[in-house]
mmCIF file of C-alpha atoms in Angstrom:
data_model
loop_
_atom_site.group_PDB
_atom_site.id
_atom_site.type_symbol
_atom_site.label_atom_id
_atom_site.label_comp_id
_atom_site.label_asym_id
_atom_site.label_seq_id
_atom_site.Cartn_x
_atom_site.Cartn_y
_atom_site.Cartn_z
ATOM 1 C CA MET A 1 126.378 -86.517 227.704
ATOM 2 C CA HIS A 2 124.529 -87.405 224.485
ATOM 3 C CA ALA A 3 121.201 -86.985 226.284
ATOM 4 C CA ILE A 4 122.145 -83.464 227.459
ATOM 5 C CA THR A 5 123.220 -82.513 223.944
ATOM 6 C CA TYR A 6 119.956 -83.815 222.491
ATOM 7 C CA GLU A 7 117.874 -81.911 225.043
ATOM 8 C CA LEU A 8 119.855 -78.731 224.357
ATOM 9 C CA LYS A 9 119.293 -79.045 220.615
ATOM 10 C CA SER A 10 115.590 -79.678 221.163
ATOM 11 C CA TYR A 11 115.341 -76.626 223.391
ATOM 12 C CA LEU A 12 117.084 -74.407 220.861
ATOM 13 C CA MET A 13 114.889 -75.638 218.032
ATOM 14 C CA LYS A 14 111.721 -74.938 220.006
ATOM 15 C CA LYS A 15 113.016 -71.498 220.940
ATOM 16 C CA GLY A 16 113.798 -70.804 217.273
ATOM 17 C CA LEU A 17 110.283 -71.750 216.253
ATOM 18 C CA VAL A 18 108.799 -69.485 218.896
ATOM 19 C CA ILE A 19 110.988 -66.546 217.804
ATOM 20 C CA GLY A 20 110.193 -67.205 214.146
ATOM 21 C CA GLY A 21 106.478 -67.317 214.901
ATOM 22 C CA LEU A 22 106.635 -64.055 216.839
ATOM 23 C CA SER A 23 108.513 -62.393 213.982
ATOM 24 C CA ALA A 24 105.865 -63.498 211.487
ATOM 25 C CA LEU A 25 103.110 -62.150 213.732
ATOM 26 C CA ILE A 26 104.887 -58.808 214.009
ATOM 27 C CA ILE A 27 105.244 -58.521 210.207
ATOM 28 C CA ILE A 28 101.562 -59.388 209.656
ATOM 29 C CA SER A 29 100.530 -56.858 212.308
ATOM 30 C CA VAL A 30 102.531 -54.090 210.633
ATOM 31 C CA LEU A 31 100.994 -54.826 207.221
ATOM 32 C CA TYR A 32 97.509 -54.983 208.669
ATOM 33 C CA ALA A 33 97.985 -51.696 210.504
ATOM 34 C CA LYS A 34 98.533 -49.949 207.152
ATOM 35 C CA GLN A 35 95.047 -50.907 206.003
ATOM 36 C CA LYS A 36 91.679 -49.578 207.068
ATOM 37 C CA PRO A 37 89.791 -52.183 209.102
ATOM 38 C CA GLY A 38 88.027 -54.688 206.895
ATOM 39 C CA LYS A 39 89.637 -53.416 203.643
ATOM 40 C CA PRO A 40 91.916 -55.926 201.873
ATOM 41 C CA ILE A 41 94.982 -54.493 200.138
ATOM 42 C CA GLY A 42 93.623 -55.264 196.676
ATOM 43 C CA LYS A 43 90.417 -53.325 197.274
ATOM 44 C CA LEU A 44 92.381 -50.358 198.610
ATOM 45 C CA GLU A 45 94.415 -50.251 195.404
ATOM 46 C CA ASN A 46 91.251 -50.336 193.312
ATOM 47 C CA LYS A 47 89.747 -47.575 195.404
ATOM 48 C CA THR A 48 92.824 -45.426 194.844
ATOM 49 C CA ILE A 49 92.495 -45.890 191.085
ATOM 50 C CA GLU A 50 88.819 -44.912 191.212
ATOM 51 C CA LEU A 51 89.626 -41.774 193.211
ATOM 52 C CA LYS A 52 92.293 -40.778 190.714
ATOM 53 C CA CYS A 53 89.812 -41.177 187.880
ATOM 54 C CA ASP A 54 87.260 -39.047 189.729
ATOM 55 C CA ALA A 55 89.844 -36.340 190.374
ATOM 56 C CA GLN A 56 90.729 -36.266 186.683
ATOM 57 C CA ASN A 57 87.093 -36.095 185.581
ATOM 58 C CA GLN A 58 86.466 -33.095 187.819
ATOM 59 C CA GLU A 59 88.679 -31.086 185.455
ATOM 60 C CA LEU A 60 86.297 -31.677 182.557
ATOM 61 C CA LYS A 61 83.421 -29.431 181.523
ATOM 62 C CA THR A 62 80.278 -29.848 179.478
ATOM 63 C CA GLY A 63 81.075 -28.834 175.921
ATOM 64 C CA ASP A 64 84.655 -30.101 175.923
ATOM 65 C CA ILE A 65 85.669 -31.896 172.732
ATOM 66 C CA ILE A 66 87.534 -35.210 172.944
ATOM 67 C CA PHE A 67 89.637 -36.755 170.163
ATOM 68 C CA GLN A 68 91.032 -40.248 169.642
ATOM 69 C CA THR A 69 92.426 -42.556 166.981
ATOM 70 C CA SER A 70 89.536 -44.845 166.153
ATOM 71 C CA LEU A 71 89.942 -48.543 165.413
ATOM 72 C CA SER A 72 87.141 -48.484 162.844
ATOM 73 C CA GLN A 73 87.526 -49.722 159.272
ATOM 74 C CA GLN A 74 87.728 -46.208 157.822
ATOM 75 C CA SER A 75 90.063 -44.757 160.473
ATOM 76 C CA LYS A 76 93.292 -45.189 158.506
ATOM 77 C CA ALA A 77 91.762 -43.607 155.427
ATOM 78 C CA ILE A 78 90.635 -40.573 157.461
ATOM 79 C CA GLN A 79 94.101 -40.217 158.966
ATOM 80 C CA LEU A 80 95.784 -40.335 155.555
ATOM 81 C CA ALA A 81 93.275 -38.054 153.826
ATOM 82 C CA THR A 82 93.404 -35.407 156.569
ATOM 83 C CA ARG A 83 97.073 -35.940 157.485
ATOM 84 C CA SER A 84 96.172 -36.264 161.149
ATOM 85 C CA LYS A 85 96.441 -39.035 163.734
ATOM 86 C CA TYR A 86 92.943 -38.279 165.043
ATOM 87 C CA SER A 87 90.043 -39.910 163.241
ATOM 88 C CA HIS A 88 87.173 -39.667 165.733
ATOM 89 C CA CYS A 89 85.798 -37.049 168.128
ATOM 90 C CA GLY A 90 82.841 -36.369 170.394
ATOM 91 C CA LEU A 91 81.269 -33.876 172.792
ATOM 92 C CA ILE A 92 81.635 -34.321 176.553
ATOM 93 C CA PHE A 93 78.608 -33.745 178.798
ATOM 94 C CA LYS A 94 78.260 -34.030 182.545
ATOM 95 C CA GLU A 95 75.153 -35.630 184.020
ATOM 96 C CA GLY A 96 75.079 -35.715 187.816
ATOM 97 C CA ASN A 97 78.507 -36.985 188.816
ATOM 98 C CA SER A 98 79.039 -38.897 185.574
ATOM 99 C CA TYR A 99 80.486 -37.952 182.194
ATOM 100 C CA TYR A 100 79.490 -39.207 178.777
ATOM 101 C CA VAL A 101 80.464 -38.517 175.181
ATOM 102 C CA PHE A 102 77.839 -37.659 172.593
ATOM 103 C CA GLU A 103 79.114 -39.096 169.327
ATOM 104 C CA ALA A 104 78.113 -39.926 165.789
ATOM 105 C CA VAL A 105 78.562 -43.673 165.400
ATOM 106 C CA GLN A 106 75.892 -46.164 164.339
ATOM 107 C CA PRO A 107 73.588 -44.808 165.561
ATOM 108 C CA VAL A 108 74.301 -41.342 166.978
ATOM 109 C CA LYS A 109 74.277 -41.822 170.739
ATOM 110 C CA ARG A 110 75.921 -41.036 174.066
ATOM 111 C CA THR A 111 78.631 -43.288 175.485
ATOM 112 C CA PRO A 112 80.100 -43.324 179.019
ATOM 113 C CA LEU A 113 83.405 -41.447 178.949
ATOM 114 C CA ASN A 114 85.551 -44.320 180.237
ATOM 115 C CA LYS A 115 84.117 -46.713 177.641
ATOM 116 C CA TRP A 116 84.663 -44.161 174.893
ATOM 117 C CA ILE A 117 88.312 -43.703 175.852
ATOM 118 C CA ALA A 118 88.934 -47.470 176.156
ATOM 119 C CA ARG A 119 87.560 -48.016 172.650
ATOM 120 C CA GLY A 120 90.281 -45.910 170.993
ATOM 121 C CA GLN A 121 93.810 -46.916 170.058
ATOM 122 C CA ASP A 122 95.843 -47.597 173.219
ATOM 123 C CA GLY A 123 93.288 -45.637 175.243
ATOM 124 C CA LYS A 124 94.925 -42.377 174.107
ATOM 125 C CA TYR A 125 92.940 -39.146 173.860
ATOM 126 C CA VAL A 126 93.159 -35.354 173.730
ATOM 127 C CA ILE A 127 90.531 -33.042 175.215
ATOM 128 C CA LYS A 128 90.115 -29.472 173.964
ATOM 129 C CA ARG A 129 87.961 -26.557 175.140
ATOM 130 C CA LEU A 130 86.951 -23.125 173.901
ATOM 131 C CA LYS A 131 89.569 -20.618 175.041
ATOM 132 C CA ASN A 132 86.870 -18.422 176.586
ATOM 133 C CA ALA A 133 84.407 -21.181 177.433
ATOM 134 C CA ASP A 134 83.261 -19.584 180.699
ATOM 135 C CA GLN A 135 82.033 -16.507 178.820
ATOM 136 C CA LEU A 136 80.650 -18.231 175.720
ATOM 137 C CA LEU A 137 79.153 -21.443 177.094
ATOM 138 C CA THR A 138 76.523 -19.866 179.310
ATOM 139 C CA GLY A 139 73.628 -21.787 180.815
ATOM 140 C CA PRO A 140 71.265 -21.052 177.906
ATOM 141 C CA VAL A 141 73.919 -22.005 175.317
ATOM 142 C CA LEU A 142 74.672 -25.310 177.082
ATOM 143 C CA ALA A 143 70.945 -26.041 177.270
ATOM 144 C CA LYS A 144 70.654 -25.332 173.536
ATOM 145 C CA MET A 145 73.613 -27.640 172.835
ATOM 146 C CA LYS A 146 71.833 -30.486 174.629
ATOM 147 C CA GLN A 147 68.674 -29.708 172.674
ATOM 148 C CA VAL A 148 70.510 -29.886 169.340
ATOM 149 C CA CYS A 149 72.128 -33.169 170.405
ATOM 150 C CA THR A 150 68.685 -34.557 171.202
ATOM 151 C CA GLN A 151 67.585 -33.727 167.647
ATOM 152 C CA PHE A 152 70.477 -35.764 166.245
ATOM 153 C CA ASN A 153 70.202 -38.628 168.729
ATOM 154 C CA GLY A 154 69.430 -41.960 167.063
ATOM 155 C CA LYS A 155 70.228 -40.789 163.533
ATOM 156 C CA SER A 156 72.305 -43.021 161.261
ATOM 157 C CA HIS A 157 76.029 -42.554 160.906
ATOM 158 C CA ASP A 158 76.932 -40.892 157.612
ATOM 159 C CA LEU A 159 79.501 -43.014 155.748
ATOM 160 C CA THR A 160 79.474 -40.752 152.675
ATOM 161 C CA PHE A 161 80.078 -37.481 154.568
ATOM 162 C CA GLU A 162 77.129 -35.566 153.120
ATOM 163 C CA TRP A 163 76.400 -32.071 154.449
ATOM 164 C CA SER A 164 72.817 -32.747 155.487
ATOM 165 C CA ASP A 165 70.981 -33.588 158.711
ATOM 166 C CA GLU A 166 69.521 -36.834 157.419
ATOM 167 C CA LYS A 167 72.646 -38.724 158.475
ATOM 168 C CA ILE A 168 75.640 -37.360 160.356
ATOM 169 C CA TYR A 169 79.311 -38.103 161.088
ATOM 170 C CA CYS A 170 81.388 -37.291 164.170
ATOM 171 C CA SER A 171 83.016 -33.964 163.335
ATOM 172 C CA GLU A 172 79.907 -32.758 161.504
ATOM 173 C CA LEU A 173 77.917 -33.355 164.685
ATOM 174 C CA ILE A 174 80.291 -31.241 166.784
ATOM 175 C CA TRP A 175 80.471 -28.413 164.224
ATOM 176 C CA LYS A 176 76.692 -28.177 163.848
ATOM 177 C CA VAL A 177 76.015 -28.341 167.605
ATOM 178 C CA TYR A 178 78.384 -25.437 168.273
ATOM 179 C CA LYS A 179 77.118 -23.450 165.274
ATOM 180 C CA ARG A 180 73.428 -23.841 166.044
ATOM 181 C CA ALA A 181 73.671 -23.469 169.811
ATOM 182 C CA GLY A 182 76.274 -20.713 170.094
ATOM 183 C CA GLY A 183 76.856 -19.321 166.610
ATOM 184 C CA LEU A 184 80.446 -20.627 166.732
ATOM 185 C CA GLU A 185 82.302 -22.185 163.799
ATOM 186 C CA VAL A 186 84.767 -24.587 165.426
ATOM 187 C CA GLY A 187 86.982 -25.650 162.543
ATOM 188 C CA LYS A 188 87.263 -24.549 158.937
ATOM 189 C CA LEU A 189 84.847 -26.092 156.440
ATOM 190 C CA GLN A 190 86.477 -27.717 153.419
ATOM 191 C CA LYS A 191 85.567 -29.505 150.209
ATOM 192 C CA LEU A 192 86.220 -33.215 149.744
ATOM 193 C CA SER A 193 88.662 -32.261 147.004
ATOM 194 C CA ASN A 194 90.844 -30.444 149.583
ATOM 195 C CA PHE A 195 91.869 -33.744 151.171
ATOM 196 C CA ASP A 196 94.726 -36.012 150.181
ATOM 197 C CA LEU A 197 92.948 -38.707 148.182
ATOM 198 C CA LYS A 198 95.995 -40.270 146.518
ATOM 199 C CA SER A 199 96.816 -43.227 148.787
ATOM 200 C CA ASP A 200 95.556 -46.711 147.944
ATOM 201 C CA VAL A 201 93.835 -47.002 151.332
ATOM 202 C CA VAL A 202 91.833 -43.820 150.699
ATOM 203 C CA LYS A 203 91.056 -44.782 147.100
ATOM 204 C CA LYS A 204 89.679 -48.136 148.247
ATOM 205 C CA ILE A 205 87.314 -46.551 150.772
ATOM 206 C CA MET A 206 86.228 -43.893 148.258
ATOM 207 C CA LYS A 207 85.489 -46.576 145.679
ATOM 208 C CA GLN A 208 83.404 -48.533 148.197
ATOM 209 C CA ARG A 209 81.427 -45.444 149.232
ATOM 210 C CA TYR A 210 80.993 -43.563 145.957
ATOM 211 C CA GLY A 211 81.816 -45.891 143.078
ATOM 212 C CA ASN A 212 83.121 -43.799 140.182
ATOM 213 C CA LYS A 213 81.198 -40.641 141.123
ATOM 214 C CA ILE A 214 83.184 -38.977 143.924
ATOM 215 C CA PRO A 215 81.425 -35.777 145.105
ATOM 216 C CA THR A 216 84.626 -33.716 145.290
ATOM 217 C CA ASN A 217 82.637 -30.483 145.799
ATOM 218 C CA GLU A 218 80.854 -31.778 148.929
ATOM 219 C CA THR A 219 81.257 -29.575 152.028
ATOM 220 C CA VAL A 220 83.152 -31.467 154.749
ATOM 221 C CA ILE A 221 84.425 -30.822 158.263
ATOM 222 C CA SER A 222 87.104 -33.227 159.485
ATOM 223 C CA PRO A 223 88.244 -34.157 163.014
ATOM 224 C CA ALA A 224 91.595 -32.598 162.068
ATOM 225 C CA ALA A 225 89.980 -29.263 161.182
ATOM 226 C CA ILE A 226 88.226 -29.112 164.536
ATOM 227 C CA PHE A 227 91.393 -30.208 166.347
ATOM 228 C CA ASP A 228 93.347 -27.375 164.684
ATOM 229 C CA SER A 229 90.725 -24.711 165.354
ATOM 230 C CA GLU A 230 92.178 -21.499 166.796
ATOM 231 C CA LEU A 231 89.121 -21.242 169.048
ATOM 232 C CA LEU A 232 90.273 -24.250 171.093
ATOM 233 C CA THR A 233 92.961 -24.968 173.641
ATOM 234 C CA THR A 234 94.134 -28.340 174.955
ATOM 235 C CA VAL A 235 93.113 -29.001 178.559
ATOM 236 C CA LYS A 236 93.956 -32.690 178.924
ATOM 237 C CA SER A 237 95.749 -35.528 177.133
ATOM 238 C CA ASN A 238 97.488 -38.796 177.918
#
């Protein structure tokens, strides 16, 4: 009697293992069927992310202006002085299937779009475009914009915000490219004295840059002034 019971238990255990094994095979087969042959799940997820990025980039156009909150030393001072969260901006250009941002940093250069976005605070950005870009940014105008950018390429970043071409800062670059290529004034020019210079953070930067001789009558264009331009409309943000 004990022998029969033992054999029965052994049989049931073996049968349970077989059923369990078959169930595992079925589950694996179902998961595998959801993939393309030879494509691990992880790679499929990465591919999906890449496709989403490509789909987003297709909405962008050469001449678009992108804004971010920079993590540079002077960013907070710019935000306080201009009363805006945005302290850096650049021009978007398309080259083949890729996008880059032409920007005035040290030195003036072009940066791949994804790297430019990742460099800002929390990867946040806003992209703006001329309201009638299709009519104004014709082939010849876009070609002229690239030509003007080439003239500025490699120049030093202007830490004292002087209105000259010897050195240049981010919003100055954008304003001058649009002005010289298309006759457009994107943003209202101001004087340094128009900004809020009262905070300790701003005073510290001003002291470092100018000493006791602050050029309050210097012509300046800020990222905030370009951002608020009535010529622009927001086309993308995150």
